[in-house]
Coordinates of C-alpha atoms and ligand atoms in Angstrom, one line a residue:
X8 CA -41.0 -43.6 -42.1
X9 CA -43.7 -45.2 -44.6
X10 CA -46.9 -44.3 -44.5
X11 CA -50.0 -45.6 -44.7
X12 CA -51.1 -44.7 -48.3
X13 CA -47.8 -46.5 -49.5
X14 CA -48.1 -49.6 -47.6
X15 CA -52.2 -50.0 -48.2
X16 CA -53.8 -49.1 -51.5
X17 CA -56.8 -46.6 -51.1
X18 CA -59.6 -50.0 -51.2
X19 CA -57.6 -51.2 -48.1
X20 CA -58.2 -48.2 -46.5
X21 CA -61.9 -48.0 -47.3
X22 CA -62.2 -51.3 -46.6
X23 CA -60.5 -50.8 -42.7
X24 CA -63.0 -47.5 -42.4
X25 CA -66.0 -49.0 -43.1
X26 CA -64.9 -51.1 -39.6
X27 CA -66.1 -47.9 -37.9
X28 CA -70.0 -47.4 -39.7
X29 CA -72.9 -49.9 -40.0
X30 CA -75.0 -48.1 -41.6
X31 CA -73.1 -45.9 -44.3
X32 CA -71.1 -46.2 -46.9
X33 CA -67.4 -44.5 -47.5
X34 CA -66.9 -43.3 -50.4
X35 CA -63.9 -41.3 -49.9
X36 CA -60.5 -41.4 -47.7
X37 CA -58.1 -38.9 -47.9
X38 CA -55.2 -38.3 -45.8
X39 CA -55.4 -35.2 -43.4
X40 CA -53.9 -32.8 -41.0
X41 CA -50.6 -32.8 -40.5
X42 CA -49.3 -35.0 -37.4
X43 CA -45.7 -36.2 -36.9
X44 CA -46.4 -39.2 -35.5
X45 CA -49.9 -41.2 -36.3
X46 CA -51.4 -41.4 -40.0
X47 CA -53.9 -39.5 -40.1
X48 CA -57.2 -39.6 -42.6
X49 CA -60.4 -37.7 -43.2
X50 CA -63.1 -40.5 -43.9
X51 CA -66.6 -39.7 -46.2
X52 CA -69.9 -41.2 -46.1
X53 CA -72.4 -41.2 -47.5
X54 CA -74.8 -40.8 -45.1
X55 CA -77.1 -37.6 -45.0
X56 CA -76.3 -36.8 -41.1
X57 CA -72.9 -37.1 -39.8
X58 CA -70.7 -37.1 -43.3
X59 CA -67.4 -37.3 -41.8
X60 CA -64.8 -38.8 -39.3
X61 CA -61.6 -39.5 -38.6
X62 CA -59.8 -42.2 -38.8
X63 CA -56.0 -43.1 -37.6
X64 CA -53.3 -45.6 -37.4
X65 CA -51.9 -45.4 -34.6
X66 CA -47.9 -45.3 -34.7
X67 CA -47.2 -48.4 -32.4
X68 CA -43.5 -47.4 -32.3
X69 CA -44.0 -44.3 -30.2
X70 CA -47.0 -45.7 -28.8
X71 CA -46.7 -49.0 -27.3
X72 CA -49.5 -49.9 -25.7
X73 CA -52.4 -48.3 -27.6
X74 CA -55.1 -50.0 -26.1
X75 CA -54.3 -47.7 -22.9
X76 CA -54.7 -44.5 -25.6
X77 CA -58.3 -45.7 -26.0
X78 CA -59.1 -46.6 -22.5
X79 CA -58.1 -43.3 -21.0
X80 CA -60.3 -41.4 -23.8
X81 CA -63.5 -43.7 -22.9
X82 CA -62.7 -42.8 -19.3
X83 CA -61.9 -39.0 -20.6
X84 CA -64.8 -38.4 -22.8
X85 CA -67.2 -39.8 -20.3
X86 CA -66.3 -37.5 -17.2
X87 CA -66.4 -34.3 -19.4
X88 CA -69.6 -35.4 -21.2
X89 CA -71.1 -36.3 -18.2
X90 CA -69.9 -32.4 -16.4
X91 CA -71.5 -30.7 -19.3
X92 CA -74.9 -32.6 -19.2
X93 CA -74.8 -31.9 -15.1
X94 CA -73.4 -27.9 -15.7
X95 CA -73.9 -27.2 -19.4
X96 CA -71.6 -23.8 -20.3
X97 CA -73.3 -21.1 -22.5
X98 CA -71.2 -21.6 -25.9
X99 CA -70.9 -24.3 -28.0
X100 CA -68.9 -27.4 -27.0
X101 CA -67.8 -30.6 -28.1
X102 CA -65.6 -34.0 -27.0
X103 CA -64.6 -36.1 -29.9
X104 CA -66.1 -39.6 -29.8
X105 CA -64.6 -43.0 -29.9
X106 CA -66.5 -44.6 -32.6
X107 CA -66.9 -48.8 -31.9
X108 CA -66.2 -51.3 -35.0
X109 CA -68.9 -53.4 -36.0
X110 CA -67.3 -56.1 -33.6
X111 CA -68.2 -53.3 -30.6
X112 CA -64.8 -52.4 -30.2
X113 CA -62.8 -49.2 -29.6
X114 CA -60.3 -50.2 -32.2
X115 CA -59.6 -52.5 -35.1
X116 CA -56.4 -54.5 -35.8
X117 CA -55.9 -55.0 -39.7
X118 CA -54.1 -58.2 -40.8
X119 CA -50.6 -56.9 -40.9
X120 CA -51.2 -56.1 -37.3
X121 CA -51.7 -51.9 -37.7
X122 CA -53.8 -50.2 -35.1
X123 CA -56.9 -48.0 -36.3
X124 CA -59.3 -46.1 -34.7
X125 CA -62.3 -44.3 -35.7
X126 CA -63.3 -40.5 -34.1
X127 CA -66.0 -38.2 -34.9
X128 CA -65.5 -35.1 -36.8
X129 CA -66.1 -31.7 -35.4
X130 CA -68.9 -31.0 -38.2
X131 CA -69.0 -27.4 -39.4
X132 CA -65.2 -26.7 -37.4
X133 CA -61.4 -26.0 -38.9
X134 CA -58.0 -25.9 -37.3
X135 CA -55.1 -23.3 -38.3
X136 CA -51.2 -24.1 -38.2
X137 CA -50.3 -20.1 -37.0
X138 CA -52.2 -17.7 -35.6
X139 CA -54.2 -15.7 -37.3
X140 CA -54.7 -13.1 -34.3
X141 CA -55.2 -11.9 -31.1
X142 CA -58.6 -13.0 -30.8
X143 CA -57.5 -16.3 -31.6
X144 CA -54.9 -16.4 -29.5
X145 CA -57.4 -15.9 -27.0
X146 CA -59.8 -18.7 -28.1
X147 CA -57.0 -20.7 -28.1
X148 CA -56.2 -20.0 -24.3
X149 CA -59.6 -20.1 -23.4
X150 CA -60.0 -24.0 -25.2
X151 CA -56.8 -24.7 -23.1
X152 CA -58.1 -23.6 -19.8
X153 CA -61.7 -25.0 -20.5
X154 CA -60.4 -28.5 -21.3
X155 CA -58.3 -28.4 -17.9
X156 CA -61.3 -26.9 -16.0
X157 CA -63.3 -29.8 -17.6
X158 CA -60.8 -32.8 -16.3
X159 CA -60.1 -30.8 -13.2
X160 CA -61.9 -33.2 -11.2
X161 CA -60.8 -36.1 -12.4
X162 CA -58.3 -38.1 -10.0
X163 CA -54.9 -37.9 -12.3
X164 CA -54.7 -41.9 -11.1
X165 CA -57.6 -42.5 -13.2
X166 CA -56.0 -42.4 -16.6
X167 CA -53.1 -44.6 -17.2
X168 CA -49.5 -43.3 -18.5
X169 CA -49.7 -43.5 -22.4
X170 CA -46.3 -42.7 -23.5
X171 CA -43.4 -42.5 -20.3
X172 CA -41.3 -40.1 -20.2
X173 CA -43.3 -37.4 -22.2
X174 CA -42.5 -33.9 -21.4
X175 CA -39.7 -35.3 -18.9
X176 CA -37.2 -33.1 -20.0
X177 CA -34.1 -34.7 -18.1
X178 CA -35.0 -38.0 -19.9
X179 CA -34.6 -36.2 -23.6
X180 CA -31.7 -34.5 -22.5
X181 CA -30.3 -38.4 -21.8
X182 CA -31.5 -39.4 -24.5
X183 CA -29.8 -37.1 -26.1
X184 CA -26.2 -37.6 -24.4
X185 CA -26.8 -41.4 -25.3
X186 CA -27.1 -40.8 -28.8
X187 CA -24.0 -38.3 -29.3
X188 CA -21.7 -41.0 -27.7
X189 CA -22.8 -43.9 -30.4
X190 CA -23.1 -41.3 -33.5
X191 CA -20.9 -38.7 -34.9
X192 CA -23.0 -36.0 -36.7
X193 CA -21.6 -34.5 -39.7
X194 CA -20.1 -31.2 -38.7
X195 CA -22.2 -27.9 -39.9
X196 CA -22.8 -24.4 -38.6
X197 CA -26.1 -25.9 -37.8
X198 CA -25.1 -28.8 -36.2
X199 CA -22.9 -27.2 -34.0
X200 CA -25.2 -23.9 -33.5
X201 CA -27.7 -26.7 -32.0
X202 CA -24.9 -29.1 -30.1
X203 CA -23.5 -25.6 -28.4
X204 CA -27.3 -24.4 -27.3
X205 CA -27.8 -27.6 -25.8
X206 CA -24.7 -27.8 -24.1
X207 CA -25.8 -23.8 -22.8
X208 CA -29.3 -25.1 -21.4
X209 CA -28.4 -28.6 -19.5
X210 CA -28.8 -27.3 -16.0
X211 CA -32.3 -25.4 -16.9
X212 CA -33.7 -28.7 -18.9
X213 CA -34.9 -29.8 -14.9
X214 CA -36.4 -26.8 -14.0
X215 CA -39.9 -28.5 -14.2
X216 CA -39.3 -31.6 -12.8
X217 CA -37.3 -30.4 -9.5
X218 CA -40.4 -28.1 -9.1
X219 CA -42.5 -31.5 -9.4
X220 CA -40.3 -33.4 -7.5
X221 CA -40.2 -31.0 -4.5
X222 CA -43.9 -31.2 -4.9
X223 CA -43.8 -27.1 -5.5
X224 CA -46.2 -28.2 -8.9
X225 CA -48.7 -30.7 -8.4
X226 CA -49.1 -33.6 -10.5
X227 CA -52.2 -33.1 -12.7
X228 CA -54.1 -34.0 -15.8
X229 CA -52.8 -32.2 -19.0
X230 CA -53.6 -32.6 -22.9
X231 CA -49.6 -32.9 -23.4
X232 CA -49.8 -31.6 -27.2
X233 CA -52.1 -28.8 -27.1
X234 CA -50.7 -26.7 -30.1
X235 CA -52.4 -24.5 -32.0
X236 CA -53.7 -27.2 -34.8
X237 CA -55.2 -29.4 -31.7
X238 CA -58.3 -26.6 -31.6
X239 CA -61.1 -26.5 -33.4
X240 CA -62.6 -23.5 -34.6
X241 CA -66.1 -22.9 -35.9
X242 CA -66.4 -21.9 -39.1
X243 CA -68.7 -19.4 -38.3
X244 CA -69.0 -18.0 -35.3
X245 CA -64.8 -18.1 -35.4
X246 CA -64.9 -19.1 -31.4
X247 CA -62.9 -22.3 -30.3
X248 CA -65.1 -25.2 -30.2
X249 CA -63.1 -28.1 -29.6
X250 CA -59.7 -29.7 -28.3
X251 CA -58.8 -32.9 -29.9
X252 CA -55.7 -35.2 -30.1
X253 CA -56.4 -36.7 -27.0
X254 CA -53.8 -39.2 -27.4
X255 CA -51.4 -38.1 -24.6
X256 CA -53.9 -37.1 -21.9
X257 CA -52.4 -38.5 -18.9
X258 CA -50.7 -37.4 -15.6
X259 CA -48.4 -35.0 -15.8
X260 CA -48.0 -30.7 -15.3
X261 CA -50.4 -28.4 -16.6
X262 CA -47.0 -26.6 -17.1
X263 CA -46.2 -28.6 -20.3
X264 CA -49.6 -27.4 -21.7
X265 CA -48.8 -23.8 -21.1
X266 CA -45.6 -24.1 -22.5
X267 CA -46.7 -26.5 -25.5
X268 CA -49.6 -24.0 -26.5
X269 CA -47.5 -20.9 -25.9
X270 CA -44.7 -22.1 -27.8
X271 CA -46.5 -23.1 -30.9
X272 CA -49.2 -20.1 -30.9
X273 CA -46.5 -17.6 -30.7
X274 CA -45.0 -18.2 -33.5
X275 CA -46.0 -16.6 -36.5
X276 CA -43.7 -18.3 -38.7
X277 CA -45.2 -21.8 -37.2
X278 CA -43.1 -24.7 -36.3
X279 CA -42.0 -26.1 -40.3
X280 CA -41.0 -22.5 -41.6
X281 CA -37.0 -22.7 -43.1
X282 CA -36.7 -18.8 -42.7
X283 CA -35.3 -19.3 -39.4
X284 CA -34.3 -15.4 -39.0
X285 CA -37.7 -14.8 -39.4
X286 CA -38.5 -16.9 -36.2
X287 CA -39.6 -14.7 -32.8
X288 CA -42.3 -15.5 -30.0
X289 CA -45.2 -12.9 -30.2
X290 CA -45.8 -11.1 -27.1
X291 CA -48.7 -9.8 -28.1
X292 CA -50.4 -13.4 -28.9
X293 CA -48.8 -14.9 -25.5
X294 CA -50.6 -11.9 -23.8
X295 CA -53.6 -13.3 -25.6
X296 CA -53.4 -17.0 -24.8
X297 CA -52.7 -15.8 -21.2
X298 CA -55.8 -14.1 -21.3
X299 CA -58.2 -16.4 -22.2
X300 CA -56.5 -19.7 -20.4
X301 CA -56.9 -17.6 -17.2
X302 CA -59.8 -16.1 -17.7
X303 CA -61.1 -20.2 -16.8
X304 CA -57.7 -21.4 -15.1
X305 CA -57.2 -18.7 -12.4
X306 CA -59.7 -20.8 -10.7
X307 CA -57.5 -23.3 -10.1
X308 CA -54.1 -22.1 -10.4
X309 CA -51.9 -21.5 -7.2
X310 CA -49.3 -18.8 -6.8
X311 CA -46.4 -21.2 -7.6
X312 CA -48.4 -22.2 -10.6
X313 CA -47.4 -18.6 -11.5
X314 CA -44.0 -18.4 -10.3
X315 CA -43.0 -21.5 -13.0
X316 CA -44.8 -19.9 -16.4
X317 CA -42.7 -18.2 -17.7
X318 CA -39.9 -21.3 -17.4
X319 CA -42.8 -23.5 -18.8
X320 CA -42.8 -21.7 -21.9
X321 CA -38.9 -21.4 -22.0
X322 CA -38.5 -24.7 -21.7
X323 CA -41.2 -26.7 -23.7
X324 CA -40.0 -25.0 -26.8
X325 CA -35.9 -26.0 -25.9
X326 CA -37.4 -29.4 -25.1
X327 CA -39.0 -29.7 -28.4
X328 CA -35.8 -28.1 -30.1
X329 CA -33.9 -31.0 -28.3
X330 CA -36.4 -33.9 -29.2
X331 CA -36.4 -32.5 -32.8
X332 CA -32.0 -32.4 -33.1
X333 CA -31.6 -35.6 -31.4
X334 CA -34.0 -37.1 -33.6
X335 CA -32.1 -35.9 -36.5
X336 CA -29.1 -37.6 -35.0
X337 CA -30.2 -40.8 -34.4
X338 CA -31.7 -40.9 -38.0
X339 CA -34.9 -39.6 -37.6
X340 CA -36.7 -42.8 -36.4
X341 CA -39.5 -40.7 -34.3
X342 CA -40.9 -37.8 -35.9
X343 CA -42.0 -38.2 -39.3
X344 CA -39.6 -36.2 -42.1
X345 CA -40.0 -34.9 -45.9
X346 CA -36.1 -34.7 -46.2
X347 CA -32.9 -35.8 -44.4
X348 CA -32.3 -32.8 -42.8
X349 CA -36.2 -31.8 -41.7
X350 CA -35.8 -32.2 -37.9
X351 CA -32.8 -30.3 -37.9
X352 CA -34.6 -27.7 -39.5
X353 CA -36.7 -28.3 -36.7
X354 CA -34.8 -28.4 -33.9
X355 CA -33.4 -24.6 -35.3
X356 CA -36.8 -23.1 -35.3
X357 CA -37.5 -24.4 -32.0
X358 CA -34.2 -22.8 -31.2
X359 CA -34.0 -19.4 -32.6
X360 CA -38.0 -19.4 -30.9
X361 CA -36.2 -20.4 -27.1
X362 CA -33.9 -17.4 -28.0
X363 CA -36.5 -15.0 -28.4
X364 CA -38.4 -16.1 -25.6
X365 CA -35.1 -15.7 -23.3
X366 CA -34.7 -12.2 -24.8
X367 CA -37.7 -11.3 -23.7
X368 CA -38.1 -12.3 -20.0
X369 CA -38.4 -9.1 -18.8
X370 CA -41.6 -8.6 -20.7
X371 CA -43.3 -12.1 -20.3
X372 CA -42.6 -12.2 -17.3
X373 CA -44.6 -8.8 -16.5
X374 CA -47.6 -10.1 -18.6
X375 CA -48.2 -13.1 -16.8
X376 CA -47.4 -10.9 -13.3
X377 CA -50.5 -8.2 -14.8
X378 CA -52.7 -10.9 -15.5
X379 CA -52.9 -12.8 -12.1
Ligands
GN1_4 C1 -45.9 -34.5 -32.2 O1 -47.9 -36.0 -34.0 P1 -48.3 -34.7 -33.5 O2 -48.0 -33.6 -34.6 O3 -49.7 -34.6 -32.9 C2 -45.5 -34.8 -30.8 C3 -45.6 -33.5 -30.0 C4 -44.9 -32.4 -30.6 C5 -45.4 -32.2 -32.0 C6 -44.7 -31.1 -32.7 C7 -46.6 -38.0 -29.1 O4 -47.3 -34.3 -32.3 O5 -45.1 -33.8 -28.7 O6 -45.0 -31.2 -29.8 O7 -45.3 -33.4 -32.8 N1 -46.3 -35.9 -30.2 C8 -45.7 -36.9 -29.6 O8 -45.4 -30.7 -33.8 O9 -44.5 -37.0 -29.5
MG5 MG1 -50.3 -35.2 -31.1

């Protein structure tokens, strides 16, 4: 997949930011973060107050209708901003904003038809790829938990569906089976490592979505990509300050949240590591997370909320193995990649992660049970 800095030169790109400021001046774009799907940059000013945002091209491919993406984040930002002005909490919090072109828009279509937004910058915050500790872990839970307290009164109908099929796992697992029948992958203990632990997990890959459809798990609002990277930290004070990536709020289970951010802050050797016997979820950070998501979910969660954790967790990181291998079979045309073989690097980490999860049941399982 090309990016942005190869198919605009760096005035194009300060030329599209400065869509998003009146007043100042860029005087720098650089690339930042390090999504898989959207282009991602970190835009200067020169203006003596707010010095930075963030702007994006939105990857129209993946996202079809991106106009929706912005909608539900004018109708997102607005509810929580207005339930912190009515109950304001006693630590520091902030929403990203939607910043408007100089046309008044919430977006700005260049001539070759790419989709850009602009988005304020947390000042003064930072976001890490692993975990750093338990502390953290526990920020991190606790930024989960506040941002799904914060929507929890929002009517799921009110934001529209930005990307179908999302966290569906029976849909990947089709998707999957379609694309084995038209492609023949080039046979390799990895390859077939990751063909046999699919083939192991088909009847568990609708674990979530019978519970859904039996209406045991209520439909709800969720973040749907709350990995660790998604939080902002303060530099200083080190507490969580922020969630962002707001580009797949929508409907859906605030199972796939638990399972998203579980799987990605319990891994110490974090999602693009190639040591994959290195790979092993944490207990210790999950008991973390757990920690401070419930110490402002329990609230809200129900006992079958509960019963279907520890499968969230199990699952979510063998759904992202899955998207990640069959990605790498069709020819990687949805996650971005550095090599040939990078999602099937992947889809192995996700893997060998699922494993340890599964080894450890017994365990997670009494965590969560101690912590209700
Ligand atoms: C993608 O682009 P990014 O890094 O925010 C993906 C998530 C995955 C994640 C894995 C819309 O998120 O679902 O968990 O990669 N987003 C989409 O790093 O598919
Ligand atoms: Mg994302």
């Amino acid at each position: 997949m090309t990016t942005v800095i190869r198919t605009h030169g760096i005035g194009n790109l300060v030329a599209i930011a400065q869509q998003f400021t009146l007043e100042s001046q860029v005087v720098d774009v650089r690339g930042f973060g390090s999504g898989n799907i959207n282009d991602t940059f970190l835009v200067t000013l020169d203006a003596p107050g707010e010095q930075h945002f963030i702007l994006q091209r939105i990857n129209t491919q993946v996202f079809r209708q991106p106009q929706l993406i912005m909608q539900n984040m004018r109708t997102f930002t607005d509810h929580v901003r207005q339930r912190l002005q009515h109950t304001p909490l006693d630590r520091r919090w902030e929403v990203p904003r939607v910043l408007s072109t100089q046309q008044a828009q919430d977006y700005y279509i260049d001539a070759e038809g790419n989709f850009w937004r602009g988005i304020s910058f947390i000042a003064g915050s930072q976001s890490f790829d692993t975990m750093q500790s338990v502390e953290q872990a526990q920020e991190i839970g606790y930024a989960l938990g506040m941002f799904h307290n914060l929507i929890s009164d929002l009517p799921p109908e009110k934001l529209a569906d930005t990307l179908e099929g999302f966290h569906i796992t029976p849909l990947y697992l089709r998707h999957y089976q379609e694309v084995l029948a038209t492609t023949t992958p080039q046979p390799s203990p990895e390859v077939n490592y990751c063909l046999q632990f699919v083939s192991d997990r088909a009847t568990f890959a609708h674990i979530l979505e019978n519970a859904k459809a039996q209406g045991i798990l209520p439909l709800r609002l969720m973040h749907g990509d709350p990995k660790i990277n998604n939080v902002m930290f303060d530099t200083s004070t080190h507490k969580a300050v922020s969630v962002i990536d707001l580009d797949t709020v929508k409907p859906g289970l605030v199972h796939y949240d638990i399972g998203d951010c579980l799987r990605s802050g319990c891994n110490p050797a974090g999602e693009e590591t190639a040591d994959w016997n290195n790979v092993y979820f944490d207990t210790d950070l999950c008991q973390g997370i757990l920690r401070g998501y419930l110490s402002v979910a329990q609230a809200f969660l129900t006992e079958n909320d509960y019963t279907y954790m520890y499968d969230a967790i199990r699952l979510i990181a063998f759904e992202l193995g899955l998207r990640f291998f069959a990605d790498y079979l069709a020819g990687n045309v949805y996650f971005k990649v550095k090599h040939p073989e990078h999602n099937l690097a992947r889809a192995i980490v996700q893997f060998k992660l699922t494993e340890s999860i599964e080894s450890q049941e017994t365990q997670i399982r009494q965590i969560i049970q101690d912590m209700k």
